[in-house]
Coordinates of C-alpha atoms and ligand atoms in Angstrom, one line a residue:
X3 CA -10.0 -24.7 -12.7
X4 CA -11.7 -25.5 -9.2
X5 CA -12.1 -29.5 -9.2
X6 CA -15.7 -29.3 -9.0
X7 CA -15.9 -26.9 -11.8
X8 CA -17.9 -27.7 -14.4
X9 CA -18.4 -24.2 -16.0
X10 CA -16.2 -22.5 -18.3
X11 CA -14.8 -19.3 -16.9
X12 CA -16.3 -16.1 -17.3
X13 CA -14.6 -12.7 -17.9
X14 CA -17.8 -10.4 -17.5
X15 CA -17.5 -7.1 -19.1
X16 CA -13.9 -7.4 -19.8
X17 CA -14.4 -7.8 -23.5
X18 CA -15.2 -4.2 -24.1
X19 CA -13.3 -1.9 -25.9
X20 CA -11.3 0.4 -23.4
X21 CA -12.3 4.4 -23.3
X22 CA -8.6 5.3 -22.5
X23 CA -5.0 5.4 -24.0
X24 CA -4.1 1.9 -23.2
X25 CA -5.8 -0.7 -25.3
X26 CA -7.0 -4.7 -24.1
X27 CA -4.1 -6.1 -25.7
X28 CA -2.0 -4.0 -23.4
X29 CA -3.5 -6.2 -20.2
X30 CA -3.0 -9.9 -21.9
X31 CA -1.3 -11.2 -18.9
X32 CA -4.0 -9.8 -16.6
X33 CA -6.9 -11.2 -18.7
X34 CA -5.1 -14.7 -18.7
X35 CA -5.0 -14.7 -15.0
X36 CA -8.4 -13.1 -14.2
X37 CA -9.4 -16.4 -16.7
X38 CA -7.3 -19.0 -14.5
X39 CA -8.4 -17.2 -11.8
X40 CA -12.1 -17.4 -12.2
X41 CA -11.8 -21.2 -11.5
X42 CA -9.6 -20.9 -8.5
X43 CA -12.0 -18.4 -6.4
X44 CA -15.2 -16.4 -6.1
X45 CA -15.2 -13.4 -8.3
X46 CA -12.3 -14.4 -9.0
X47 CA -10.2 -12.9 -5.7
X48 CA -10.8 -12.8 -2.0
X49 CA -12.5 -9.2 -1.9
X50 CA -15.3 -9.3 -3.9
X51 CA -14.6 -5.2 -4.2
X52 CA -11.5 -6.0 -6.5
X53 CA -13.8 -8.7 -8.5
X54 CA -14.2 -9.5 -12.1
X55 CA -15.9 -6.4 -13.3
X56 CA -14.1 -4.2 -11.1
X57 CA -11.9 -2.1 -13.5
X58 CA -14.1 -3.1 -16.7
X59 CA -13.7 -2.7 -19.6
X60 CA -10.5 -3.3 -18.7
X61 CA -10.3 -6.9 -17.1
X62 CA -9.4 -7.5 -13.5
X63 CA -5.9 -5.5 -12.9
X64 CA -3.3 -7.8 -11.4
X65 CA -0.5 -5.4 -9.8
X66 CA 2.7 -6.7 -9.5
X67 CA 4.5 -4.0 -7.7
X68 CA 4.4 -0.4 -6.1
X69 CA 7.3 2.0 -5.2
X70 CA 6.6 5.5 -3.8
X71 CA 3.2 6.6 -6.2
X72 CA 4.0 4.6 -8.8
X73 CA 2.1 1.1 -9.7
X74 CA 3.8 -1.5 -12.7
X75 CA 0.8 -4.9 -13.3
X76 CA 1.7 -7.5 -14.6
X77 CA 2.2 -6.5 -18.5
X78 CA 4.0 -3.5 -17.4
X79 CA 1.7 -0.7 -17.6
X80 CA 2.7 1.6 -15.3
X81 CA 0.3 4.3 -13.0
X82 CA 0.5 7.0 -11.0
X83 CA -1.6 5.2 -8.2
X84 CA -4.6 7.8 -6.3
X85 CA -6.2 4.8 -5.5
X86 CA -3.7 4.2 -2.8
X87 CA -4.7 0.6 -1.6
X88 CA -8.5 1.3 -0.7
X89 CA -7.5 4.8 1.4
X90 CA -4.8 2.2 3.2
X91 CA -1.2 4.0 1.3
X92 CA -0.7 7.2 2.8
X93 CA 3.1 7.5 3.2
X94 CA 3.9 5.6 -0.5
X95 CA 4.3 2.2 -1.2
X96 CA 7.2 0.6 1.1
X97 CA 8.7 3.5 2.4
X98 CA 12.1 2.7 3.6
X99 CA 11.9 3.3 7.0
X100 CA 8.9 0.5 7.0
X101 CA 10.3 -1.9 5.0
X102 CA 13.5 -2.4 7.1
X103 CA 11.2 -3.0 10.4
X104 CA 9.0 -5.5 8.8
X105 CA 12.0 -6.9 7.6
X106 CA 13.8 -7.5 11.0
X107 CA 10.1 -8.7 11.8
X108 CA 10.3 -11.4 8.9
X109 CA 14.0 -12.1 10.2
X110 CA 12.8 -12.7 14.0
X111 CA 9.8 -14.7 13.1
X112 CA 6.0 -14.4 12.6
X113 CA 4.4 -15.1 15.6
X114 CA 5.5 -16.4 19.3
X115 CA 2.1 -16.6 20.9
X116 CA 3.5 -14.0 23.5
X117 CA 3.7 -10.5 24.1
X118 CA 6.9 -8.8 23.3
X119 CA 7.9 -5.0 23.5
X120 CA 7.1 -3.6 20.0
X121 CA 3.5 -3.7 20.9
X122 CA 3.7 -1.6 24.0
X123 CA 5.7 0.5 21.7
X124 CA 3.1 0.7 19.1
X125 CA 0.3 1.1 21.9
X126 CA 2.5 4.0 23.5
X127 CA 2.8 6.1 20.2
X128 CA -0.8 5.7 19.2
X129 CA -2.3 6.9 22.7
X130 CA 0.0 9.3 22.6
X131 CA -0.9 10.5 19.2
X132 CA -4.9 10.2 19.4
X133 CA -6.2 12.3 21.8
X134 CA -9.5 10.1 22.9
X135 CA -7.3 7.0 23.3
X136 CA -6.3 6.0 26.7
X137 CA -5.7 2.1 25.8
X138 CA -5.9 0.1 22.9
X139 CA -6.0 -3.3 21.6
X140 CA -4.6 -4.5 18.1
X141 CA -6.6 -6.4 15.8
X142 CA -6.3 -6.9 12.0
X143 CA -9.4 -5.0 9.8
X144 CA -11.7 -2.4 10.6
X145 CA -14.3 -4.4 10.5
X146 CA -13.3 -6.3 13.1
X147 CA -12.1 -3.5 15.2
X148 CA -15.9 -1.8 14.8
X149 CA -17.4 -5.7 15.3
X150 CA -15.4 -5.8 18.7
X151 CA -16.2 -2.0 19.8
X152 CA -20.0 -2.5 19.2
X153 CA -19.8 -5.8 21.8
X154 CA -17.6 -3.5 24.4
X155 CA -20.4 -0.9 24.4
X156 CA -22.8 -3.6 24.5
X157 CA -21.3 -5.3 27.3
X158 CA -20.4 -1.6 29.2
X159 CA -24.0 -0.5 28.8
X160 CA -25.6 -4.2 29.5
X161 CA -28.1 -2.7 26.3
X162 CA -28.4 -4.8 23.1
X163 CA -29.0 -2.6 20.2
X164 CA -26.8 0.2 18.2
X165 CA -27.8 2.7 16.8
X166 CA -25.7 3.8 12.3
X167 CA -26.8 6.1 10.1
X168 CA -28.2 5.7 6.3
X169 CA -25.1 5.6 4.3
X170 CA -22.6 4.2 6.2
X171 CA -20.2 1.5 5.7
X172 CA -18.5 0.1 9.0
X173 CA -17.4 -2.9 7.6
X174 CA -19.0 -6.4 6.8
X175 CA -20.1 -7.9 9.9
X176 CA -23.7 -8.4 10.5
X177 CA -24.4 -6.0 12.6
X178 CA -22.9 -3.2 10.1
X179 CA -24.6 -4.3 6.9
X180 CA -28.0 -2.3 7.5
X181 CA -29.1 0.8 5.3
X182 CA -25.1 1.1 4.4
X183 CA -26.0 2.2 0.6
X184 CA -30.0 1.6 0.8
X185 CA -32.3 2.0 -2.0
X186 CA -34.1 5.7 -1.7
X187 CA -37.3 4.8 -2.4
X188 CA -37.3 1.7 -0.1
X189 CA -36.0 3.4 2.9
X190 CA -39.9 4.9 4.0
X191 CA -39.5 7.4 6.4
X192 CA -37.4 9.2 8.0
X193 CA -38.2 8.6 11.3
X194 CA -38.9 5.3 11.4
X195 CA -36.8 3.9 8.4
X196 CA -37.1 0.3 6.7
X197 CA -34.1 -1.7 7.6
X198 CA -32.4 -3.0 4.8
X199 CA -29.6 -5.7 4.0
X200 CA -26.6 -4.9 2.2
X201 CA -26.7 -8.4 1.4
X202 CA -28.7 -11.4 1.4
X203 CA -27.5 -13.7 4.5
X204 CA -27.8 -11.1 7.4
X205 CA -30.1 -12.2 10.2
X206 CA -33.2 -10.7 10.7
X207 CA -33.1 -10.9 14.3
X208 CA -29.4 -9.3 13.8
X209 CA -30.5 -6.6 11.9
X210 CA -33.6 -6.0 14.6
X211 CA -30.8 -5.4 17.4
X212 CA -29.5 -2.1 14.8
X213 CA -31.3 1.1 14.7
X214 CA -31.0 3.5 11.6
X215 CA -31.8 6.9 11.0
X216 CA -30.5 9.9 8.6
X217 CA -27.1 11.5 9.1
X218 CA -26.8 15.1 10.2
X219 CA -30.0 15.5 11.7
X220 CA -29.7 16.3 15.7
X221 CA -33.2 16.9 15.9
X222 CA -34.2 13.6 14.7
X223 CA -31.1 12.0 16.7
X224 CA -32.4 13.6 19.7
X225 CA -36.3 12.1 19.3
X226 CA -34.5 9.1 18.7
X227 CA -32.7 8.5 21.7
X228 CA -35.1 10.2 23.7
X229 CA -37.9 7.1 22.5
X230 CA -35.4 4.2 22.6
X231 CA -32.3 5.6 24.4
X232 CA -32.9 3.3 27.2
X233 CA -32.3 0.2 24.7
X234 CA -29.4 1.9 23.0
X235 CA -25.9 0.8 23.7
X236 CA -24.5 2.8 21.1
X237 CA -24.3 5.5 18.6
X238 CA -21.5 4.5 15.6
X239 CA -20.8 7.1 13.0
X240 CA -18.0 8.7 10.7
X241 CA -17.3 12.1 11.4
X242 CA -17.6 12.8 7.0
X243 CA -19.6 9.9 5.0
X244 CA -17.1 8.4 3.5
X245 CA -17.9 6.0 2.1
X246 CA -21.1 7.4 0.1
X247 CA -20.6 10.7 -1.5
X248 CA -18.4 12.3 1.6
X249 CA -20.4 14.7 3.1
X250 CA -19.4 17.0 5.8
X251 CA -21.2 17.5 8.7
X252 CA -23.2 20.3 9.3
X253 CA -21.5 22.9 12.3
X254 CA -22.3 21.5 15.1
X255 CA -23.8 18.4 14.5
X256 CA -21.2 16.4 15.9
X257 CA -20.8 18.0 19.1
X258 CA -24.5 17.7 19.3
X259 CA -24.0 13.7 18.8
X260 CA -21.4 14.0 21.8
X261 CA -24.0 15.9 24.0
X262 CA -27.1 13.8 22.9
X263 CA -25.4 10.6 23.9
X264 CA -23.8 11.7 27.1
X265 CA -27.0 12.8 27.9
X266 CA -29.2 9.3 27.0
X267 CA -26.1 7.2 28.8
X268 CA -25.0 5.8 25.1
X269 CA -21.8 5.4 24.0
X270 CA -20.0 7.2 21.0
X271 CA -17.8 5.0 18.5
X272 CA -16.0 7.1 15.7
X273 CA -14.9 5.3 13.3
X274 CA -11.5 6.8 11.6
X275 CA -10.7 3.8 9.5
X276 CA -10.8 6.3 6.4
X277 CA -10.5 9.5 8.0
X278 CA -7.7 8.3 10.9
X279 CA -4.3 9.4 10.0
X280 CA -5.6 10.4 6.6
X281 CA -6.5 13.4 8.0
X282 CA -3.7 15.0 9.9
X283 CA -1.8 12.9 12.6
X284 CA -5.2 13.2 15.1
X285 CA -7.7 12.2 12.7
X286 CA -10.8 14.2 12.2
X287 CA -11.9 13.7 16.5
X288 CA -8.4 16.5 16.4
X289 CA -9.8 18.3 13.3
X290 CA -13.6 18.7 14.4
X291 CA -12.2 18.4 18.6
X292 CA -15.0 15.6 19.1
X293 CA -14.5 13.5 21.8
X294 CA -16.1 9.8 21.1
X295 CA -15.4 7.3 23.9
X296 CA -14.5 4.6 21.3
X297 CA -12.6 4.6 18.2
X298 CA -11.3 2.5 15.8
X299 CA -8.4 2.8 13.5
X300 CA -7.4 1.3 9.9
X301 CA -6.2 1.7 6.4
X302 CA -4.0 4.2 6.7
X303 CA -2.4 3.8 10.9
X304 CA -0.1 0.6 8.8
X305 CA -0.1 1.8 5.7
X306 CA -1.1 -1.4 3.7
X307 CA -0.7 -3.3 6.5
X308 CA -3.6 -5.5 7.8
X309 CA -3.1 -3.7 11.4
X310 CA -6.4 -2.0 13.1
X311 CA -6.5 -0.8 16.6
X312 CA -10.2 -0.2 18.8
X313 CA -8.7 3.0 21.1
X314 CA -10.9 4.4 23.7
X315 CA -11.5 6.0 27.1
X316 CA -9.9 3.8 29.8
X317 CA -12.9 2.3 32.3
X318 CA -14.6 1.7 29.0
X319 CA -11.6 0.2 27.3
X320 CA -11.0 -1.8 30.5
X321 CA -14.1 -3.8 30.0
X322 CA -12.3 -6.0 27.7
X323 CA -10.1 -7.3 30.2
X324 CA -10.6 -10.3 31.7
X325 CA -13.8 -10.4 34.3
X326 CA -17.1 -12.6 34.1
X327 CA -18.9 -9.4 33.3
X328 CA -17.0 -8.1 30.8
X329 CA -16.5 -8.4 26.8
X330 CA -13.9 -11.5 25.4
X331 CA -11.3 -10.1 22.8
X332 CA -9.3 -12.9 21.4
X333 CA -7.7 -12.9 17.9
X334 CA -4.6 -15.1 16.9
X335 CA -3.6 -12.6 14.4
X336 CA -4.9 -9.6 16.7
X337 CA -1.6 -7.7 17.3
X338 CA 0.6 -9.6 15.0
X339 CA 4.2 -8.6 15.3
X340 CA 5.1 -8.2 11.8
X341 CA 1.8 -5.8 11.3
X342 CA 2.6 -4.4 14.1
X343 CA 6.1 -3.8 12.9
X344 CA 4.6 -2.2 10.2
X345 CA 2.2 0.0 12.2
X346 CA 4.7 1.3 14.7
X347 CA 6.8 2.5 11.7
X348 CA 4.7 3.7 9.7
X349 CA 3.4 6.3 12.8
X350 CA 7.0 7.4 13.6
X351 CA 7.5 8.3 9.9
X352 CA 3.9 10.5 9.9
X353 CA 5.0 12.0 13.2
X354 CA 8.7 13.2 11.5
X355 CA 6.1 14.3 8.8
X356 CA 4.3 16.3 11.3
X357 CA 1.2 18.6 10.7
X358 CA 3.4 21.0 8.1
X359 CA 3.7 17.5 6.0
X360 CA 0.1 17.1 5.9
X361 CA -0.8 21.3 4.7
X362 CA 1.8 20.4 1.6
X363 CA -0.8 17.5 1.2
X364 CA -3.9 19.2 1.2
X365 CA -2.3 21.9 -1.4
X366 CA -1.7 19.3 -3.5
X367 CA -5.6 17.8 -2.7
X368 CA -6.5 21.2 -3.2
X369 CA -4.8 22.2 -6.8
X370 CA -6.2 18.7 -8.0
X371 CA -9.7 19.1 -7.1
X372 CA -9.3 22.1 -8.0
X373 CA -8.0 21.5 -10.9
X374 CA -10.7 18.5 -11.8
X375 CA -13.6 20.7 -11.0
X376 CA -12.8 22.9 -14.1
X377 CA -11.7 20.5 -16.7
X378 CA -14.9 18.5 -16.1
X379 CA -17.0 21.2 -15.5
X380 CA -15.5 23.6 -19.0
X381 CA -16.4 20.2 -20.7
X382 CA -20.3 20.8 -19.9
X383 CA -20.7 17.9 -17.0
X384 CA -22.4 18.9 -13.8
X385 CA -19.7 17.7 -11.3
X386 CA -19.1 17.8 -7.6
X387 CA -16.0 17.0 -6.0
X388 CA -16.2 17.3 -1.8
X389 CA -12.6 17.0 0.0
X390 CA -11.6 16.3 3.3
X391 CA -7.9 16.1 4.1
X392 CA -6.0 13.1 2.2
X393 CA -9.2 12.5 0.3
X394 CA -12.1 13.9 -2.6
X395 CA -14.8 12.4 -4.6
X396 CA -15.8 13.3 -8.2
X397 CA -19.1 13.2 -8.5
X398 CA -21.4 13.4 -11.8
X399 CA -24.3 14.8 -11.0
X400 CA -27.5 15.2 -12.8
X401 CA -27.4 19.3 -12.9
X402 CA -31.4 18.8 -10.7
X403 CA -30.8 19.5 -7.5
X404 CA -27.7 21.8 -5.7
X405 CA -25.0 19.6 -3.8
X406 CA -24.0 22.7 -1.4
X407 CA -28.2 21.4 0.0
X408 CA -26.8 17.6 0.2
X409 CA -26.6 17.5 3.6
X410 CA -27.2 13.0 4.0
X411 CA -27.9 10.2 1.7
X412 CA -31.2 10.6 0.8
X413 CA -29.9 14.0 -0.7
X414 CA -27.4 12.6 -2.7
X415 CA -28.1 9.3 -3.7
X416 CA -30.8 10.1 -6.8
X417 CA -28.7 12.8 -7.9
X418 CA -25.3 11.4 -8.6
X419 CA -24.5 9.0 -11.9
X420 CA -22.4 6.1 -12.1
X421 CA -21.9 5.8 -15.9
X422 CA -19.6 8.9 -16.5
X423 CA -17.6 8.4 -13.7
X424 CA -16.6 4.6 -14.6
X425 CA -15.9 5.7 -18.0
X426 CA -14.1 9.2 -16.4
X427 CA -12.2 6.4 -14.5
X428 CA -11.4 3.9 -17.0
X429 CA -10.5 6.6 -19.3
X430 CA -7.9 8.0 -16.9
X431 CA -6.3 4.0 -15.8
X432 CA -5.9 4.0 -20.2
X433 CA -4.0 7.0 -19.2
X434 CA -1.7 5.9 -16.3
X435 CA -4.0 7.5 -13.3
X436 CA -4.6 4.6 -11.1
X437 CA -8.2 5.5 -10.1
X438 CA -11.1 3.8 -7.9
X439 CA -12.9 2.4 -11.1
X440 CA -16.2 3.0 -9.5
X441 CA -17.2 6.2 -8.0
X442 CA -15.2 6.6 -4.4
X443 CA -12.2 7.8 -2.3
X444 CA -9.7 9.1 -4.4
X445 CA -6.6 9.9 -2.1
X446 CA -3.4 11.9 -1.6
X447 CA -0.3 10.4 0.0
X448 CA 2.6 12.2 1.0
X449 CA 4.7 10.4 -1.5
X450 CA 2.8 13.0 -4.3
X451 CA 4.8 15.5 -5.8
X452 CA 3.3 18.6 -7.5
X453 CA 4.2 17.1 -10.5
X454 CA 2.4 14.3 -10.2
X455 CA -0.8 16.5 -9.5
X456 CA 0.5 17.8 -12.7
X457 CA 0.3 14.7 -14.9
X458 CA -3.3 14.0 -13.3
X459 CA -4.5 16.7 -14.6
X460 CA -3.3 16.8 -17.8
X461 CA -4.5 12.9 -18.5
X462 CA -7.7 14.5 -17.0
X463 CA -8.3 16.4 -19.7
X464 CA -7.6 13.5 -22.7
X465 CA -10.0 11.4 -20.0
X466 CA -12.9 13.8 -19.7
X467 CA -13.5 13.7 -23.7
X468 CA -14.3 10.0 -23.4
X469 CA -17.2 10.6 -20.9
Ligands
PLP530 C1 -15.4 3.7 7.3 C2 -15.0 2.3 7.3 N1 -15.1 1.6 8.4 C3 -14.8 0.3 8.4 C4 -14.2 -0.3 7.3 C5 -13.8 -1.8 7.4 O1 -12.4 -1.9 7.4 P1 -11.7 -3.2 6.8 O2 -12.0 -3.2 5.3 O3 -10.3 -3.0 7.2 O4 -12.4 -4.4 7.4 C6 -14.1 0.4 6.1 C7 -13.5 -0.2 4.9 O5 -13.5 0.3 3.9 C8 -14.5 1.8 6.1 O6 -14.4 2.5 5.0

């Protein structure tokens, strides 16, 4: 217990019988240390996206080890993991190749406060790999590579504000944390939308310097920028949403997006946090040949490690070098040596991979969602289940409006459920399918076999008569 505890702690939710196979008694270790933990830190654990209801009715899930696709927790229950650390896992969990460099990382030591030659390495493979980066600089999240590359265009363009779209997620700074999963009803028009907090805490003045419109909607962009262009630094956007239903962009739009802010002297940040080296070795700017003059890389460029990178074109990226006029990038951790270990590796083993490695899998993607579509739909439930590359959503749906129409998040966000597809999700972790437990990425890694498709669609079908 924290020292200046004086409540009892809480296991919210926990207590519930389980819908799946595996019942509470099977998770006693992890309910005793989601208990201890609950007077050690917030929600229990450091991201409040793991927190004490997360996987409820199961209690928090506290993993002891992975290996290739395979998860053991703490009581020895053992999963086939398509959860694959938050979209970070894409070539298994510690791949050989990768351990053995962060290994003669660990060996070397952590940190010397200098340069030294695997980051020039690391910076060589990934401008050579991702087509709109000339340079780039190594930090440690996503969040602070999109935080850093909102400053750059604000400092390139001397404008203040940015301009992100309803439905978004680009992290948890401030500046990010506007309209990213907005009430439907609150929003007001669509031309002139409310602004609204993720959370409590974020400045009004803050949120005043962000813009926000609907996705995949040129017109509008285009009124937009042609009325405040001359304020706008930036336009920031996923090439897919992501993060709220994944919905593709319609033909065009995005090479609309490249003209539009070319043409109002605004600057383009894609962020490929998700869709970087989780789609193909290019990320989707190679799969939809959009050409932003900022990105920003995650999740899946270390696989697991906390290693991020902001790439871009070079005389913007040059704006973060040193210079009176130009934007400060600093870090202690930014470019670590054992991430960047981890990083470097983890590239060379998805370039051996190569673009054939990715087709097998988006078969497998493919045969799964394929696969899920039918058992969930022959068992009566509306369902819809986009893909992109290494990743899908299963979406409930309430059968009233047709999702092929969904075209942003004011389309999908009254029509989708959340009860069926935690209890979809918890039916299917009581069966040994490691699954986000609330509806979002599920993801392929190429350490899938075709059997293990195979087993996720058989506990699919016990799961879906628990829904
Ligand atoms: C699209 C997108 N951008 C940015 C981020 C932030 O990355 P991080 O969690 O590494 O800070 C995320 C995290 O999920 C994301 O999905």
């Amino acid at each position: 217990m924290g020292k200046h505890s004086a409540r009892e702690p809480s296991v919210s939710r926990a207590e519930h019988e389980p819908y799946g196979a595996r019942g509470l008694d099977e998770f006693s270790r992890s309910l005793a240390l989601q208990r201890a933990a609950d007077g050690e830190l917030p929600e229990a654990t450091s991201s409040n996206y793991r927190g004490k209801s997360s996987y409820a009715p199961y209690p928090m899930i506290y993993m002891r080890e992975g290996d290739g696709a395979e998860l053991t927790d703490v009581d020895g229950n053992t999963y086939l993991d398509f959860h694959c650390g938050v979209s970070s896992i894409i070539n298994g969990h510690g791949p050989a190749a990768q351990r053995a460099a962060v290994k003669r990382q660990v060996d070397r030591g952590a940190y010397f406060a200098t340069t030294y030659e695997r980051e020039l390495e690391a910076a060589e493979l990934l401008n050579d790999m991702v087509p709109a980066s000339d340079l780039t600089k190594f930090i440690s999240t996503g969040t602070e590579g999109i935080m850093s590359a909102l400053r750059l265009a604000r400092a390139y363009t001397g404008k203040e504000k940015v301009l992100k779209f309803e439905g978004m997620y680009h992290g948890h700074t401030d500046y990010a944390l506007v309209n990213v999963h907005p009430d439907v009803e609150s929003l007001g028009t669509r031309s002139n939308p409310t602004r609204i907090p993720e959370t409590t805490g974020v400045p009004r003045a803050t949120m005043e310097t962000v813009e926000s419109i609907p996705w995949n909607d040129a017109a509008l962009l285009e009124q937009k920028l042609e009325r405040d262009g001359d304020e706008i630094a930036a336009v920031v956007t996923e090439a897919v949403m992501s993060n709220s239903g994944l919905l593709w962009p319609d033909d065009g739009y995005l090479a609309d997006l490249r003209r539009l802010t070319r043409e109002h002297d605004v600057l383009l940040i894609l962020d490929e946090v998700v869709t970087g080296f989780r789609m193909g070795l290019q990320g989707a700017q190679g799969y939809f040949d959009v050409d932003p003059d900022l990105a920003v890389f995650g999740k899946a460029m270390a696989n697991g490690y906390p290693c991020a990178a902001l790439t871009g074109r070079e005389d913007v990226m040059r704006f973060l070098e040193a210079g009176s006029d130009r934007a400060t990038f600093m870090g202690t951790f930014s470019g670590n040596p054992l991430v960047v270990a981890a990083a470097h590796a983890n590239l060379e083993l998805l370039q051996e991979t190569g673009e054939s490695g990715y087709a097998d899998l988006y078969e497998r993607g493919e045969r799964l969602t394929g696969g899920l579509r039918e058992i969930i739909g022959d068992a009566g439930h509306d369902v819809f289940v986009p893909e992109f590359g290494g990743f899908f959503y299963v979406h409930f749906t309430d059968g009233e409006s047709d999702p092929a129409e969904w075209r942003e998040w004011r389309d999908l966000a009254p029509h989708t459920e959340e009860e069926p597809y935690e209890r979809f999700a918890s039916a299917m972790i009581g069966e040994g399918i490691f699954l986000p437990p609330k509806t979002g990425r599920i993801n392929l890694m190429h350490a899938h076999t075709d059997a293990h498709i195979d087993e996720a669609l058989e506990a699919a079908k016990e799961a879906i008569t628990q829904v």
